[in-house]
């Protein structure tokens, strides 16, 4: 089997690439940087520029599935210009894939696209399942809806579309965990606001295995890619502190302070989403890291 990956050099993409190669799956990948193009026996890079509508169509040769991870990080200050980039990086790249597949012979039968739990409204009581559709008019929700709508186009080409709504990815190689770990080690870690906001998280090893599971089982439709047990921000912070044996000394950081520092992006830290992964479990996926302690202990102690 040969798979085409977009976003292969990102945090999730790099780990997923390793896992697929270990499982005997050959990889083509698209990159916007010509310096990142490699040509190894089972790992071939191809250039694309979604904004300019440029793609090397040879990337599709022999490919039976696409894993679509490309998209600008949301963890960067949301200026008006950057908010536009967050949307366009997802929609333009997906539209380019659609048009390329539509206008060229190919063997692609499935696309597995990253999505995000940010589509669900802020709530400290609701437990969100995939069939929920009463979305609110927020920036993140609108980003995800436009993202998923662009991916849905591929169904017109008789291609199965699987969308994985990803939660907070925990990894020792990047993302949120190292940024939380550093201050706690220096005794300046704090809870955000009340700390009662829920965060639906996923260990990066479980996440990459979900992509592999979706590929092997030809999953179709929307799946929440989160661990079975969401935690509050306070539980997350205090569990990290417990594992590294450092106390949380400082009082919680007020919401208005982070709003002044981060601008609109502060909503990433304060919105609460309890998200269910029961649909994946019913499909037969077995999470290795079901509790926040087991996930963090493995990542911090290894």
XYZ file of N, CA, C and O in Angstrom, residues 155-267:
452
model
N -16.173 13.158 -1.618
C -17.196 12.116 -1.727
C -17.798 12.081 -3.134
O -18.227 11.029 -3.600
N -17.803 13.260 -3.806
C -18.327 13.319 -5.179
C -17.489 12.485 -6.139
O -17.958 12.131 -7.220
N -16.249 12.190 -5.753
C -15.343 11.413 -6.616
C -15.341 9.934 -6.234
O -14.449 9.186 -6.614
N -16.364 9.535 -5.460
C -16.483 8.150 -5.013
C -15.304 7.737 -4.120
O -14.786 6.633 -4.200
N -14.881 8.694 -3.280
C -13.793 8.463 -2.328
C -14.374 8.503 -0.920
O -15.144 9.411 -0.582
N -14.030 7.502 -0.093
C -14.489 7.504 1.298
C -13.803 8.631 2.047
O -12.589 8.821 1.939
N -14.576 9.386 2.831
C -14.042 10.515 3.586
C -14.162 10.234 5.081
O -15.259 10.047 5.607
N -13.010 10.198 5.758
C -12.968 10.013 7.213
C -12.365 11.273 7.832
O -11.282 11.705 7.437
N -13.090 11.878 8.784
C -12.607 13.092 9.438
C -12.375 12.792 10.918
O -13.290 12.341 11.609
N -11.160 13.046 11.379
C -10.800 12.788 12.766
C -10.721 14.109 13.523
O -9.824 14.925 13.272
N -11.679 14.323 14.418
C -11.686 15.544 15.219
C -10.743 15.356 16.412
O -11.056 14.640 17.354
N -9.610 16.031 16.322
C -8.504 15.809 17.253
C -8.577 16.783 18.429
O -8.893 17.962 18.258
N -8.266 16.268 19.610
C -8.218 17.100 20.806
C -6.809 17.605 21.070
O -5.975 17.688 20.161
N -6.525 17.932 22.326
C -5.205 18.419 22.739
C -4.198 17.283 22.610
O -4.293 16.280 23.317
N -3.243 17.432 21.693
C -2.263 16.370 21.446
C -1.125 16.477 22.451
O -0.463 17.521 22.551
N -0.896 15.404 23.198
C 0.180 15.380 24.185
C 1.382 14.642 23.609
O 1.291 13.472 23.238
N 2.507 15.350 23.540
C 3.748 14.788 23.005
C 4.922 15.420 23.736
O 4.848 16.591 24.130
N 6.000 14.665 23.894
C 7.197 15.237 24.507
C 8.063 15.962 23.478
O 9.064 16.574 23.816
N 7.655 15.915 22.208
C 8.458 16.514 21.143
C 7.944 17.886 20.696
O 8.521 18.512 19.810
N 6.842 18.347 21.260
C 6.299 19.640 20.859
C 4.861 19.785 21.293
O 4.318 18.937 22.005
N 4.222 20.867 20.861
C 2.835 21.117 21.233
C 2.722 21.693 22.633
O 3.637 22.342 23.145
N 1.608 21.432 23.301
C 1.280 22.079 24.568
C 2.093 21.571 25.749
O 2.435 22.336 26.654
N 2.425 20.256 25.784
C 3.031 19.678 26.982
C 4.360 20.332 27.374
O 4.516 20.735 28.529
N 5.333 20.464 26.460
C 6.583 21.117 26.867
C 6.377 22.545 27.365
O 7.089 23.006 28.265
N 5.385 23.246 26.789
C 5.110 24.620 27.215
C 4.507 24.670 28.613
O 4.670 25.658 29.338
N 3.796 23.616 29.002
C 3.233 23.549 30.350
C 4.267 23.046 31.348
O 4.339 23.505 32.489
N 5.077 22.115 30.894
C 6.069 21.465 31.754
C 7.133 22.451 32.230
O 7.514 22.445 33.409
N 7.611 23.320 31.314
C 8.682 24.262 31.651
C 8.357 25.139 32.845
O 9.117 25.157 33.837
N 7.234 25.869 32.821
C 6.888 26.725 33.964
C 6.682 25.947 35.266
O 7.076 26.424 36.341
N 6.070 24.760 35.187
C 5.830 23.973 36.405
C 7.154 23.549 37.031
O 7.322 23.585 38.258
N 8.125 23.190 36.198
C 9.462 22.826 36.705
C 10.112 23.998 37.445
O 10.882 23.814 38.382
N 9.796 25.220 36.989
C 10.400 26.434 37.580
C 9.520 27.050 38.664
O 9.736 28.199 39.065
N 8.506 26.309 39.115
C 7.597 26.743 40.179
C 6.723 27.925 39.776
O 6.219 28.647 40.634
N 6.533 28.154 38.484
C 5.668 29.256 38.049
C 4.485 28.748 37.212
O 3.852 29.518 36.494
N 4.200 27.476 37.302
C 3.043 26.926 36.606
C 1.766 27.316 37.325
O 1.742 27.428 38.548
N 0.691 27.545 36.544
C -0.589 27.901 37.161
C -1.748 27.270 36.392
O -1.596 26.848 35.239
N -2.880 27.256 37.061
C -4.144 26.876 36.438
C -4.675 28.102 35.705
O -4.422 29.241 36.108
N -5.404 27.885 34.599
C -5.983 28.993 33.846
C -7.409 29.262 34.320
O -8.277 28.384 34.219
N -7.644 30.476 34.808
C -8.986 30.847 35.263
C -9.464 29.937 36.377
O -8.714 29.632 37.309
N -10.706 29.484 36.281
C -11.274 28.607 37.310
C -10.635 27.221 37.288
O -10.682 26.481 38.266
N -10.054 26.853 36.140
C -9.476 25.514 35.993
C -10.524 24.443 35.782
O -10.210 23.259 35.652
N -11.803 24.861 35.715
C -12.883 23.881 35.579
C -13.220 23.559 34.121
O -14.065 22.702 33.846
N -12.560 24.251 33.187
C -12.824 23.987 31.771
C -12.229 22.631 31.382
O -11.107 22.311 31.734
N -13.047 21.842 30.652
C -12.607 20.505 30.250
C -11.731 20.546 29.003
O -11.976 21.320 28.078
N -10.713 19.701 29.016
C -9.827 19.564 27.868
C -9.813 18.096 27.434
O -9.472 17.208 28.213
N -10.239 17.879 26.216
C -10.243 16.529 25.659
C -8.894 16.314 24.977
O -8.558 17.002 24.018
N -8.130 15.373 25.488
C -6.731 15.205 25.122
C -6.512 13.860 24.430
O -7.381 12.983 24.428
N -5.321 13.696 23.854
C -4.950 12.420 23.227
C -3.429 12.279 23.251
O -2.713 13.235 22.955
N -2.939 11.130 23.655
C -1.502 10.828 23.577
C -1.138 10.666 22.114
O -1.879 10.051 21.345
N -0.015 11.201 21.702
C 0.332 11.190 20.278
C 0.439 9.772 19.714
O 0.109 9.548 18.543
N 0.853 8.800 20.540
C 0.937 7.415 20.045
C -0.455 6.862 19.737
O -0.639 6.148 18.746
N -1.421 7.171 20.590
C -2.794 6.743 20.312
C -3.329 7.442 19.062
O -4.017 6.832 18.237
N -3.008 8.720 18.903
C -3.501 9.457 17.741
C -2.969 8.867 16.430
O -3.738 8.645 15.489
N -1.675 8.604 16.378
C -1.124 8.037 15.141
C -1.696 6.645 14.885
O -1.954 6.281 13.731
N -1.951 5.903 15.956
C -2.558 4.581 15.783
C -4.012 4.664 15.333
O -4.507 3.765 14.661
N -4.696 5.758 15.681
C -6.066 5.960 15.184
C -6.041 6.174 13.668
O -6.870 5.629 12.937
N -5.084 6.964 13.181
C -4.956 7.155 11.732
C -4.701 5.819 11.039
O -5.314 5.517 10.008
N -3.803 5.009 11.605
C -3.508 3.691 11.023
C -4.741 2.798 11.068
O -5.052 2.091 10.094
N -5.477 2.837 12.179
C -6.694 2.047 12.346
C -7.743 2.453 11.307
O -8.393 1.609 10.681
N -7.901 3.782 11.114
C -8.867 4.288 10.128
C -8.488 3.849 8.722
O -9.355 3.522 7.897
N -7.189 3.805 8.458
C -6.690 3.388 7.153
C -6.952 1.898 6.918
O -7.513 1.506 5.881
N -6.583 1.080 7.874
C -6.722 -0.372 7.736
C -8.182 -0.814 7.676
O -8.530 -1.764 6.974
N -9.042 -0.102 8.428
C -10.454 -0.494 8.517
C -11.363 0.314 7.597
O -12.585 0.179 7.666
N -10.722 1.164 6.754
C -11.468 1.965 5.756
C -12.641 2.715 6.390
O -13.770 2.690 5.890
N -12.350 3.379 7.511
C -13.404 4.121 8.212
C -13.937 5.263 7.356
O -13.203 5.877 6.584
N -15.205 5.529 7.548
C -15.905 6.562 6.777
C -16.704 7.414 7.761
O -17.280 6.897 8.715
N -16.717 8.737 7.574
C -17.496 9.602 8.452
C -16.636 10.304 9.486
O -15.410 10.341 9.385
N -17.286 10.861 10.518
C -16.603 11.661 11.545
C -16.326 10.817 12.785
O -17.189 10.064 13.238
N -15.124 10.957 13.318
C -14.749 10.282 14.567
C -14.014 11.270 15.458
O -13.164 12.031 14.990
N -14.344 11.238 16.753
C -13.623 12.057 17.721
C -12.332 11.340 18.119
O -12.376 10.250 18.693
N -11.191 11.965 17.810
C -9.883 11.364 18.124
C -9.379 11.947 19.439
O -8.493 12.807 19.475
N -9.991 11.472 20.519
C -9.635 11.913 21.873
C -9.625 10.687 22.786
O -10.280 9.687 22.508
N -8.888 10.778 23.889
C -8.869 9.691 24.872
C -10.231 9.593 25.561
O -11.011 10.546 25.553
N -10.523 8.436 26.167
C -11.860 8.227 26.755
C -12.186 9.088 27.967
O -13.338 9.186 28.343
N -11.179 9.709 28.598
C -11.429 10.425 29.851
C -10.927 11.871 29.806
O -9.782 12.146 30.175
N -11.781 12.820 29.362
C -11.385 14.233 29.390
C -11.097 14.674 30.829
O -11.616 14.088 31.785
N -10.262 15.705 30.970
C -9.933 16.215 32.308
C -10.105 17.729 32.320
O -10.110 18.376 31.272
N -10.224 18.298 33.513
C -10.260 19.748 33.622
C -8.834 20.293 33.499
O -7.852 19.561 33.681
N -8.737 21.577 33.226
C -7.420 22.214 33.164
C -6.679 22.051 34.498
O -5.470 21.790 34.512
N -7.406 22.166 35.609
C -6.783 22.010 36.933
C -6.230 20.593 37.107
O -5.107 20.411 37.611
N -6.989 19.585 36.667
C -6.508 18.203 36.775
C -5.254 17.988 35.920
O -4.314 17.317 36.352
N -5.242 18.575 34.743
C -4.098 18.440 33.841
C -2.850 19.052 34.469
O -1.786 18.408 34.531
N -2.963 20.278 34.953
C -1.826 20.987 35.549
C -1.318 20.258 36.789
O -0.110 20.040 36.955
N -2.231 19.846 37.664
C -1.823 19.198 38.918
C -1.263 17.795 38.687
O -0.404 17.336 39.450
N -1.705 17.126 37.638
C -1.140 15.800 37.324
C 0.300 15.939 36.847
O 1.169 15.144 37.243
N 0.570 16.939 36.007
C 1.957 17.194 35.588
C 2.817 17.483 36.818
O 3.923 16.925 36.976
N 2.319 18.345 37.701
C 3.057 18.711 38.908
C 3.326 17.496 39.794
O 4.425 17.341 40.359
N 2.338 16.620 39.910
C 2.490 15.413 40.732
C 3.582 14.505 40.171
O 4.427 13.983 40.921
N 3.602 14.336 38.843
C 4.575 13.428 38.219
C 5.997 13.941 38.374
O 6.929 13.175 38.627
N 6.197 15.266 38.257
C 7.559 15.808 38.386
C 7.859 16.276 39.814
O 8.937 16.814 40.084
N 6.893 16.035 40.709
C 7.057 16.329 42.135
C 7.412 17.794 42.392
O 8.372 18.132 43.094
N 6.625 18.680 41.784
C 6.767 20.116 41.989
C 5.405 20.679 42.413
O 4.383 20.338 41.823
N 5.377 21.536 43.397
C 4.087 22.099 43.829
C 3.607 23.216 42.903
O 4.408 23.858 42.222
N 2.300 23.398 42.871
C 1.722 24.563 42.185
C 1.539 25.635 43.260
O 0.661 25.526 44.116
N 2.386 26.641 43.193
C 2.431 27.662 44.241
C 1.580 28.876 43.893
O 0.869 29.427 44.730
N 1.641 29.299 42.641
C 0.979 30.540 42.238
C -0.537 30.371 42.133
O -1.029 29.283 41.840
N -1.278 31.449 42.363
C -2.745 31.396 42.199
C -3.096 31.274 40.721
O -2.247 31.518 39.849
N -4.326 30.888 40.412
C -4.745 30.781 39.012
C -4.540 32.090 38.251
O -4.696 33.170 38.817
N -4.211 31.968 36.967
C -4.057 33.153 36.113
C -5.433 33.616 35.664
O -6.158 32.849 35.028
N -5.799 34.856 35.969
C -7.134 35.344 35.575
C -7.292 35.388 34.057
O -6.329 35.625 33.326
N -8.521 35.201 33.629
C -8.826 35.193 32.198
C -8.442 36.517 31.529
O -7.894 36.532 30.427
N -8.710 37.636 32.198
C -8.455 38.934 31.567
C -6.959 39.165 31.306
O -6.578 39.840 30.359
N -6.104 38.562 32.147
C -4.658 38.711 31.965
C -4.220 38.012 30.679
O -3.488 38.584 29.858
N -4.677 36.776 30.502
C -4.301 36.032 29.294
C -4.957 36.626 28.051
O -4.390 36.554 26.953
N -6.123 37.244 28.224
C -6.760 37.907 27.086
C -5.917 39.099 26.628
O -5.761 39.351 25.428
N -5.338 39.821 27.582
C -4.472 40.949 27.242
C -3.196 40.477 26.544
O -2.708 41.101 25.617
N -2.662 39.342 26.995
C -1.398 38.828 26.444
C -1.607 38.155 25.087
O -0.861 38.393 24.132
N -2.648 37.339 24.990
C -2.841 36.485 23.812
C -3.879 37.007 22.830
O -3.969 36.510 21.706
N -4.686 37.975 23.252
C -5.758 38.436 22.381
C -6.840 37.372 22.268
O -7.064 36.572 23.181
N -7.485 37.311 21.115
C -8.597 36.375 20.906
C -8.174 34.914 21.064
O -8.979 34.056 21.422
N -6.886 34.641 20.837
C -6.385 33.268 20.938
C -6.521 32.690 22.355
O -6.427 31.477 22.548
N -6.769 33.542 23.356
C -6.896 33.048 24.731
C -8.046 32.048 24.859
O -8.061 31.245 25.795
N -8.981 32.067 23.915
C -10.112 31.125 23.980
C -9.644 29.670 23.920
O -10.327 28.778 24.422
